[in-house]
Short mmCIF file of C-alpha atoms in Angstrom, two decimals:
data_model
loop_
_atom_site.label_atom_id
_atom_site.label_comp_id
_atom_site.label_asym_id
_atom_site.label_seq_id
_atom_site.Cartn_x
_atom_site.Cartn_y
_atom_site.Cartn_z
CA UNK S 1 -121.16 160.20 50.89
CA UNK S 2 -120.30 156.33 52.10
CA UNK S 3 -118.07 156.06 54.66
CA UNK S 4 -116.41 152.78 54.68
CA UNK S 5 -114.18 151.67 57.65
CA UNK S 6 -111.88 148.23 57.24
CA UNK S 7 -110.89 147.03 60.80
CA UNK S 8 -109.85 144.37 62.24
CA UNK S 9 -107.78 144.06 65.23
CA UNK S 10 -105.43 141.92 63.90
CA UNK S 11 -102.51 142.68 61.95
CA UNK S 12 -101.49 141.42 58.65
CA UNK S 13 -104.95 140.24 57.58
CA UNK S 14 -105.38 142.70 54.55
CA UNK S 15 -107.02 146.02 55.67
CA UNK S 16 -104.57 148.18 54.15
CA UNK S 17 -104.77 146.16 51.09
CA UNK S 18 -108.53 145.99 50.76
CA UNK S 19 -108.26 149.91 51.78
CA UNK S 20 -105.82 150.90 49.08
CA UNK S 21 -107.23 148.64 46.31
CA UNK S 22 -110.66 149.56 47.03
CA UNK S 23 -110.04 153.38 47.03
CA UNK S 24 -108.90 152.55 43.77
CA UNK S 25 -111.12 150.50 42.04
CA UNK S 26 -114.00 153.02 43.29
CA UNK S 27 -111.73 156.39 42.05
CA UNK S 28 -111.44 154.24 38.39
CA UNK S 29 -115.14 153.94 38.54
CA UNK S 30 -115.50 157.61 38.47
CA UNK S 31 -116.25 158.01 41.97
CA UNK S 32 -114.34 160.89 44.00
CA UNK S 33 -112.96 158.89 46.62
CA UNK S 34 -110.94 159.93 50.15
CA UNK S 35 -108.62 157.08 51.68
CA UNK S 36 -108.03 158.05 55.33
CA UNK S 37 -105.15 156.56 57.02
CA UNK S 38 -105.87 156.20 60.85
CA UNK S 39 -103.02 153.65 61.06
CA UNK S 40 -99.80 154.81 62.67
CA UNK S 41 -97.18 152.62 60.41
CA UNK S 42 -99.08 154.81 57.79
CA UNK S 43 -98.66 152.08 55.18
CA UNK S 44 -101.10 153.50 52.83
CA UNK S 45 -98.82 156.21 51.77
CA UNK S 46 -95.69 153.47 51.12
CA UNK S 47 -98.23 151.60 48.79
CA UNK S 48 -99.58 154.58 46.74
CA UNK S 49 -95.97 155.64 46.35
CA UNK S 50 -96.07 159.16 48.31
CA UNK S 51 -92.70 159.85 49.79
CA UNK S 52 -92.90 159.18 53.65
CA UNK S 53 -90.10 162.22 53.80
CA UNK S 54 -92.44 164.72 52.15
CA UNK S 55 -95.21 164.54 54.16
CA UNK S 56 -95.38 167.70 56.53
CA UNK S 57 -98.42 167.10 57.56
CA UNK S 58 -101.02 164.00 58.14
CA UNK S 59 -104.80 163.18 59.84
CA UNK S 60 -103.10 163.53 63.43
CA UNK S 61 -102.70 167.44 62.71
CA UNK S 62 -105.68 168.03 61.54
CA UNK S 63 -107.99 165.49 64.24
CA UNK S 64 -105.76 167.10 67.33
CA UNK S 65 -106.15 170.82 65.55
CA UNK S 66 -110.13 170.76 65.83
CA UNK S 67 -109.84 169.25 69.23
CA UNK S 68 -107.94 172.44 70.29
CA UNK S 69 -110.05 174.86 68.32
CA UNK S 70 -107.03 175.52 65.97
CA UNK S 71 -108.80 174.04 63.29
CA UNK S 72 -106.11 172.86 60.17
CA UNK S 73 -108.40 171.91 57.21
CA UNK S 74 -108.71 168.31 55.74
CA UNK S 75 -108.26 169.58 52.51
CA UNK S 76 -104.48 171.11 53.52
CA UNK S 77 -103.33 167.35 54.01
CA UNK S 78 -104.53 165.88 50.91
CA UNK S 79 -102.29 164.46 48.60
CA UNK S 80 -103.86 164.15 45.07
CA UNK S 81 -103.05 160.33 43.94
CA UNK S 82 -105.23 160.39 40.55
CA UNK S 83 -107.90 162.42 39.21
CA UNK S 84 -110.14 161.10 41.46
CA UNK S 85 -108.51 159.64 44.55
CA UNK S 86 -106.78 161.94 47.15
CA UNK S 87 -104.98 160.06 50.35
CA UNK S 88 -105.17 161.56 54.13
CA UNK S 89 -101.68 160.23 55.38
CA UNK S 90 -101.10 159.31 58.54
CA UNK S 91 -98.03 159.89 60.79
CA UNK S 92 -96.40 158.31 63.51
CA UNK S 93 -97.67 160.83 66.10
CA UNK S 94 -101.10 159.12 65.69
CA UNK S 95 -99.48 156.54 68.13
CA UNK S 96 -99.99 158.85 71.11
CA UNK S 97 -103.65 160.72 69.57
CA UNK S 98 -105.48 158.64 72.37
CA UNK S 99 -103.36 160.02 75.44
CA UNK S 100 -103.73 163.03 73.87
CA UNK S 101 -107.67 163.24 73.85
CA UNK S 102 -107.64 162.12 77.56
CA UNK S 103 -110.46 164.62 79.09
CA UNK S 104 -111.98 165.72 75.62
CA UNK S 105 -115.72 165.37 75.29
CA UNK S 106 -117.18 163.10 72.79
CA UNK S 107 -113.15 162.53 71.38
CA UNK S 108 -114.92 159.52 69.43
CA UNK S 109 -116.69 161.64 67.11
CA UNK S 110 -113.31 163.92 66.03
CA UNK S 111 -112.92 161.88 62.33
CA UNK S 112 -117.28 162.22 62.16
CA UNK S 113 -117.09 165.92 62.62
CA UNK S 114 -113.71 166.43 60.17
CA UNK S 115 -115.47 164.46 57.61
CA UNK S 116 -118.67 166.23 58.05
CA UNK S 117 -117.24 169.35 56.83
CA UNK S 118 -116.45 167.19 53.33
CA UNK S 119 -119.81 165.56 52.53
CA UNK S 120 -119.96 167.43 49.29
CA UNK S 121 -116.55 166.57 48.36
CA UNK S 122 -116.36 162.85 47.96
CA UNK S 123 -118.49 160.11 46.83
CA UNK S 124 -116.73 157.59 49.14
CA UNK S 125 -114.62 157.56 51.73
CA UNK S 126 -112.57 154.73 52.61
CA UNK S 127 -110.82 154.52 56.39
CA UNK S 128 -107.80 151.81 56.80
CA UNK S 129 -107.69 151.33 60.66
CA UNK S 130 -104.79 150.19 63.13
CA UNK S 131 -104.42 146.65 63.95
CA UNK S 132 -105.94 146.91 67.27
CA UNK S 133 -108.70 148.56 69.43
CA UNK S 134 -108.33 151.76 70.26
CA UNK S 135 -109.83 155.76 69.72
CA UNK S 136 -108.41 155.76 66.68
CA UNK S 137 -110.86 152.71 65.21
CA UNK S 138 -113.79 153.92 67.26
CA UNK S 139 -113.36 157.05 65.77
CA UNK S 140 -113.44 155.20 62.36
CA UNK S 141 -116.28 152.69 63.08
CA UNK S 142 -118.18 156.17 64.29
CA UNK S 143 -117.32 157.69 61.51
CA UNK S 144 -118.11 155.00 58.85
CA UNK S 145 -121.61 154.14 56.77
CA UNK S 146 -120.64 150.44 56.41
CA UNK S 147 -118.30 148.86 58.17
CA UNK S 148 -115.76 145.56 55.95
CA UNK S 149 -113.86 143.36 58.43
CA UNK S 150 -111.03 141.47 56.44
CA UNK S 151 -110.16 137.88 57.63
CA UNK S 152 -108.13 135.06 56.98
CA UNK S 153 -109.40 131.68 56.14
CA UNK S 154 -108.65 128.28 56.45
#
């Protein structure tokens, strides 16, 4: 399975985008493809068209869950955008996951050890990171196979 993080610490430069289009273009290629949203504003769920208001729960539940040894399983989360594409929403409450991990051994490696468990599952997973740097993109970049950073030009 490919892991592929976008980051950049900017904001507005295309990562969601390049996450969202990407995830698709790989799920119409016949690949079984995961997009994990690690950003907060949790804009990958406005621009695949699942209802903000219908999401119980997101990545935060599940990465904080495992930390506590309450493990909630990825696959609860999921929310099945084609045949072949599922989306790991994010929430809000990812804006306080690195106060929350404060004292927790090895807190980088939380997304690594979640995706772990679904090697078998996907063909590609594709991680759209927060605008800045923080746990939640050094969990990503430790998570990830390959790594695209989005600019600007000109």
């Amino acid at each position: 399975m490919r892991r592929i993080a976008v980051v950049n610490q900017k904001g507005g430069c295309g990562k969601t985008t390049v996450s969202i289009n990407l995830a698709s273009a790989l799920a119409e290629a016949g690949q079984k493809t995961l997009l994990v949203d690690m950003d907060p504003q949790s804009h990958c769920a406005v621009g695949l068209a699942v209802p903000e208001e219908q999401i119980e729960q997101s990545i935060y539940d599940v990465l904080i869950s495992n930390s506590r040894n309450e493990p909630i399983k990825l696959t609860e989360i999921l929310w099945q955008i084609g045949d072949r594409l599922e989306l790991a929403p994010a929430s809000i409450d990812l804006s306080a996951f690195e106060q929350q991990m404060v004292g927790i051994v090895e807190r980088e490696c939380c997304l690594k050890a979640v995706l772990d468990e679904m090697k078998d599952e996907f063909d590609y997973v594709i991680i759209d990171c927060p605008p800045a740097v923080s746990l939640l993109t050094f969990s990503a970049l430790r998570a990830a196979t390959d790594v695209i950073v989005p600019v600007e030009t000109g």
